[in-house]
Amino acid sequence: MPPRNALTTAAFLAGVLLAGPAMAQTTVVNQAVTESEVLAAQKAWCDALVGISTTHATQGQPAAKAMAEKVIDAAYGYQMGAVLFKPTLTVAPQTFRTTRAGALAYFVGGDTAFPKDTGFALKGWAKCDVANAAIFIAGDSATTMGNVNITGKDGKVTTVDKTWKFVKDDAGKLRIVVHHSSLPYSGS
Amino acid sequence: MPPRNALTTAAFLAGVLLAGPAMAQTTVVNQAVTESEVLAAQKAWCDALVGISTTHATQGQPAAKAMAEKVIDAAYGYQMGAVLFKPTLTVAPQTFRTTRAGALAYFVGGDTAFPKDTGFALKGWAKCDVANAAIFIAGDSATTMGNVNITGKDGKVTTVDKTWKFVKDDAGKLRIVVHHSSLPYSGS
Amino acid sequence: MPPRNALTTAAFLAGVLLAGPAMAQTTVVNQAVTESEVLAAQKAWCDALVGISTTHATQGQPAAKAMAEKVIDAAYGYQMGAVLFKPTLTVAPQTFRTTRAGALAYFVGGDTAFPKDTGFALKGWAKCDVANAAIFIAGDSATTMGNVNITGKDGKVTTVDKTWKFVKDDAGKLRIVVHHSSLPYSGS
Amino acid sequence: MPPRNALTTAAFLAGVLLAGPAMAQTTVVNQAVTESEVLAAQKAWCDALVGISTTHATQGQPAAKAMAEKVIDAAYGYQMGAVLFKPTLTVAPQTFRTTRAGALAYFVGGDTAFPKDTGFALKGWAKCDVANAAIFIAGDSATTMGNVNITGKDGKVTTVDKTWKFVKDDAGKLRIVVHHSSLPYSGS
């Protein structure tokens, strides 16, 4: 693993000070999650959704599935034991996809264990934008809430209400550990 | 503020050891969030919802509103700057209730700044149960995802998909800092 | 409690976007500890040490004690249940001062329960500087290690090796929860 | 990476509840540091110290050095960018060993870049015990303060004042990120 955010700033070390003024170094390691890291991770999710759709259109489902597996392994935290994932369009009794298999089935379908999944990421998405209502950074995590607007190839925009919680892994990369997505309430 | 989880376990302190064996104490402070604290906080939320409904039915909206204010101040983290709250039935452009005023209006209505709010907690709820799909405890927080089932006075059960993130405040009490609630996807 | 670090940045909200472009706001709350907060907290500790010494010289021990109590209550985390405090000059079996009373006795003496304490902060300190070797910010805390150089009224500099761990309380203020101070190894 | 602390407890899921009572599962992932994990990590450090000494006595310095490298890589957090390590016997201007090389030199010597290091772990230690004054678990870390008593082959016990901060890595293993060790103040 590479060091993360290790940098040095000028400081006086005592041993040096007593022998006569001289510049020494303070090693600073800062693992705090930053807002720009959060925005980059959100953009990466959007780009991956469009990427899987494009791959599906040009290379077929197996290629899209292979890409989705890479995305899940790189961007989610299933290796921590579970992800709290409520995708937009799942239904009971398989609403919550706490396992990697459940996430993969949702994105690209083709898993008989999840018979209602037709592959959300295969639906020809052309564009994806995030509009955060709020970002809360605290402790070792950052949580966001807001809308994600995804545009189909026909130009129709689907808006979802979405909450993401990200944590930084040992390699310094943000991973999604909570993901709750829902269609807006339709009124009444 | 009272100490939280401060307890002592037996251990040998060196100064004592060298003078001859004797029991000393290790002070242990453990601020980690526990599963039972999470379950208790969820139950408290459910109890509060039913309590506000009951208060409304027996004492009217002003009494229900006063109770809701106490609940919000005790159970949510608005004093931290914002709560990421997406209530079940809100609509754009007031979907996200990051302020205390927005949460209060959602629960008990009566705020002209939130004209579509009729008071979710005033709808005669008689029962509320939590069915967690997953609980993830890490760092200074715990996140839960699952269903909450609320029963009206007519016995009809409404199920929502719900995500909560709790953090422990300086007094050792869990507070909701993220709350995303949505009606289940209706299929298609 | 006041909100901490609550600010807003420009963003597009979906409901607004769909109705036509318009600027909306993202609420950002960032509780991460920053390097500048750490440096300020260290400087405050130094200033307090000199302040107690000055108060002692000009107003006597009771005034110095009153000031030390305020400093401990504002800058340490004893209200969390314990502080892991190993002062520079304590000896067994009272080496570790995990209680507020033990810290106060170390700084200003006058407590028969800590008979060897003569009041470290009463020794006429005129100047105090921090020279960090390293700062590590992670999760909800920041830890520093390095030298603190304190100058007596005679101009003599005493250097100590010091580790501090700070956490941010609910009011957004850093508090010392770990403090290990020791005289440098004399070699030989 | 293996899942850590992933277990399941019985719970009712709503989809199941509505169709008729049946048991479902809650996935629980708990990454909180526990007191027993802390005590085990401390014991592992002690065992490693004695192990390196024994290896040195029976197989020589190169074998001891190889073992020390494994210990450092497994038990410390140098891969995070730095460890705040103040060993017991170092002197200025190399008091603080924020790099892996500095830690290795301290434990087994033989590094011309650290000319005063003779190898603390090579000194024939036969026994090592920890006597905690306090343990503080919070957020993603646990900090301990107390004495470590190490016994030489001649039966003489050396007591040090020691602070350790541990964090849990992605594999669920505690790593030392802060380590301040000092000889007790000798009085005066």
Coordinates of N, CA, C and O in Angstrom, one line a residue, chain A residues 92-149:
Chain A
A92 N -39.3 -6.8 -2.4 CA -39.3 -7.8 -1.4 C -39.5 -9.2 -2.0 O -40.3 -9.3 -3.0
P93 N -39.0 -10.3 -1.5 CA -38.1 -10.3 -0.4 C -36.6 -10.1 -0.7 O -35.8 -10.5 0.1
Q94 N -36.3 -9.5 -1.9 CA -34.9 -9.3 -2.2 C -34.6 -7.8 -2.4 O -33.8 -7.4 -3.2
T95 N -35.2 -7.0 -1.5 CA -35.0 -5.6 -1.6 C -33.6 -5.2 -1.3 O -33.0 -4.3 -2.0
F96 N -33.0 -5.8 -0.3 CA -31.7 -5.3 0.2 C -30.6 -6.2 -0.3 O -30.7 -7.5 -0.2
R97 N -29.6 -5.6 -0.9 CA -28.5 -6.4 -1.5 C -27.2 -6.3 -0.7 O -26.3 -5.6 -1.1
T98 N -27.2 -7.0 0.4 CA -26.1 -6.9 1.3 C -24.9 -7.7 0.8 O -23.8 -7.6 1.4
T99 N -25.1 -8.5 -0.2 CA -24.0 -9.4 -0.7 C -23.5 -8.9 -2.1 O -24.3 -8.3 -2.9
R100 N -22.3 -9.2 -2.4 CA -21.7 -8.9 -3.8 C -22.6 -9.5 -4.9 O -22.9 -8.8 -5.9
A101 N -23.0 -10.7 -4.7 CA -23.8 -11.4 -5.7 C -25.1 -10.6 -6.0 O -25.6 -10.5 -7.1
G102 N -25.7 -10.1 -4.9 CA -27.0 -9.4 -5.0 C -26.8 -8.0 -5.7 O -27.6 -7.6 -6.5
A103 N -25.6 -7.4 -5.5 CA -25.4 -6.2 -6.2 C -25.1 -6.4 -7.7 O -25.6 -5.7 -8.6
L104 N -24.3 -7.4 -8.0 CA -24.0 -7.8 -9.4 C -25.3 -8.1 -10.2 O -25.5 -7.6 -11.3
A105 N -26.1 -8.9 -9.6 CA -27.4 -9.3 -10.2 C -28.2 -8.0 -10.5 O -28.8 -7.9 -11.6
Y106 N -28.3 -7.1 -9.6 CA -29.1 -5.9 -9.8 C -28.5 -5.1 -11.0 O -29.3 -4.6 -11.8
F107 N -27.2 -5.0 -11.1 CA -26.6 -4.2 -12.1 C -26.7 -4.8 -13.5 O -26.9 -4.1 -14.5
V108 N -26.5 -6.1 -13.6 CA -26.4 -6.7 -14.9 C -27.3 -8.0 -15.1 O -27.2 -8.6 -16.2
G109 N -28.1 -8.3 -14.2 CA -29.0 -9.4 -14.3 C -28.3 -10.8 -14.6 O -27.1 -10.9 -14.3
G110 N -29.1 -11.7 -15.1 CA -28.5 -13.0 -15.5 C -28.2 -13.9 -14.4 O -27.4 -14.9 -14.6
D111 N -28.8 -13.7 -13.2 CA -28.5 -14.6 -12.1 C -29.9 -15.2 -11.6 O -30.8 -14.5 -11.2
T112 N -30.0 -16.5 -11.8 CA -31.2 -17.2 -11.5 C -31.6 -17.1 -10.0 O -32.8 -17.2 -9.7
A113 N -30.6 -16.7 -9.2 CA -30.9 -16.6 -7.7 C -31.7 -15.2 -7.5 O -32.2 -15.0 -6.4
F114 N -31.6 -14.4 -8.5 CA -32.3 -13.1 -8.4 C -33.2 -12.9 -9.6 O -32.9 -12.1 -10.5
P115 N -34.3 -13.7 -9.7 CA -35.1 -13.8 -10.9 C -35.7 -12.6 -11.4 O -36.0 -12.5 -12.6
K116 N -35.9 -11.6 -10.6 CA -36.6 -10.4 -11.0 C -35.6 -9.3 -11.6 O -36.0 -8.3 -12.1
D117 N -34.3 -9.6 -11.5 CA -33.3 -8.6 -11.9 C -33.1 -8.7 -13.4 O -32.7 -9.8 -13.9
T118 N -33.3 -7.6 -14.1 CA -33.1 -7.5 -15.5 C -31.8 -6.7 -15.9 O -31.5 -6.6 -17.1
G119 N -31.2 -6.2 -14.9 CA -29.9 -5.5 -15.2 C -30.1 -4.0 -15.3 O -30.3 -3.4 -16.4
F120 N -30.1 -3.3 -14.2 CA -30.3 -1.8 -14.2 C -29.3 -1.1 -15.0 O -29.6 -0.1 -15.7
A121 N -28.1 -1.6 -15.0 CA -27.0 -0.9 -15.7 C -27.0 -1.1 -17.2 O -26.2 -0.6 -17.9
L122 N -27.9 -2.0 -17.6 CA -27.9 -2.4 -19.1 C -28.9 -1.6 -19.8 O -29.1 -1.8 -21.0
K123 N -29.6 -0.6 -19.2 CA -30.7 0.0 -19.8 C -30.4 1.2 -20.7 O -31.2 2.2 -20.8
G124 N -29.2 1.3 -21.2 CA -28.8 2.3 -22.2 C -28.6 3.7 -21.6 O -28.9 4.7 -22.2
W125 N -28.1 3.8 -20.4 CA -27.9 5.1 -19.8 C -26.8 5.8 -20.5 O -25.7 5.3 -20.8
A126 N -27.0 7.1 -20.8 CA -26.1 7.9 -21.6 C -25.4 9.0 -20.8 O -24.4 9.5 -21.2
K127 N -26.0 9.3 -19.6 CA -25.5 10.4 -18.9 C -25.9 10.3 -17.4 O -27.0 9.7 -17.1
C128 N -25.1 10.7 -16.5 CA -25.4 10.6 -15.1 C -24.8 11.8 -14.3 O -23.6 12.0 -14.4
D129 N -25.6 12.5 -13.6 CA -25.2 13.6 -12.8 C -25.6 13.6 -11.4 O -26.7 13.1 -11.1
V130 N -24.8 14.1 -10.5 CA -25.1 14.1 -9.1 C -25.4 15.5 -8.6 O -24.7 16.4 -9.0
A131 N -26.5 15.7 -7.8 CA -26.9 17.0 -7.3 C -27.0 16.8 -5.8 O -28.1 16.4 -5.3
N132 N -26.0 17.1 -5.0 CA -26.0 16.8 -3.6 C -26.9 17.9 -2.8 O -26.7 19.1 -3.0
A133 N -27.8 17.4 -2.0 CA -28.4 18.3 -1.1 C -27.5 18.6 0.1 O -27.5 19.7 0.6
A134 N -26.8 17.6 0.6 CA -25.9 17.7 1.7 C -24.8 16.7 1.7 O -25.0 15.6 1.2
I135 N -23.7 17.1 2.3 CA -22.5 16.2 2.5 C -22.1 16.4 3.9 O -22.0 17.5 4.5
F136 N -21.9 15.2 4.6 CA -21.5 15.3 6.0 C -20.3 14.4 6.2 O -20.3 13.2 6.0
I137 N -19.2 15.1 6.5 CA -17.9 14.4 6.7 C -17.6 14.4 8.2 O -17.6 15.4 8.9
A138 N -17.4 13.2 8.7 CA -17.1 13.0 10.2 C -16.5 11.7 10.4 O -16.7 10.7 9.7
G139 N -15.6 11.7 11.4 CA -14.9 10.4 11.7 C -14.2 9.9 10.5 O -13.5 10.7 9.8
D140 N -14.3 8.6 10.2 CA -13.6 8.0 9.1 C -14.5 7.9 7.8 O -14.2 7.2 6.9
S141 N -15.6 8.7 7.8 CA -16.6 8.5 6.7 C -17.2 9.8 6.2 O -17.1 10.8 6.9
A142 N -17.8 9.8 5.0 CA -18.5 10.9 4.5 C -19.8 10.3 4.0 O -19.9 9.3 3.4
T143 N -20.9 11.1 4.3 CA -22.2 10.6 3.8 C -22.8 11.8 2.9 O -22.6 12.9 3.3
T144 N -23.4 11.4 1.9 CA -24.1 12.3 1.0 C -25.5 12.0 0.8 O -25.9 10.8 0.9
M145 N -26.3 13.0 0.5 CA -27.7 12.8 0.2 C -28.1 13.8 -0.8 O -27.7 15.0 -0.7
G146 N -28.9 13.3 -1.8 CA -29.3 14.3 -2.8 C -30.0 13.5 -4.0 O -30.4 12.4 -3.8
N147 N -29.9 14.1 -5.1 CA -30.5 13.5 -6.3 C -29.4 13.0 -7.2 O -28.3 13.6 -7.3
V148 N -29.7 11.9 -7.9 CA -28.8 11.5 -9.1 C -29.8 11.5 -10.3 O -30.9 10.9 -10.2
N149 N -29.4 12.2 -11.3 CA -30.2 12.3 -12.5 C -29.5 11.5 -13.6 O -28.4 11.8 -14.0

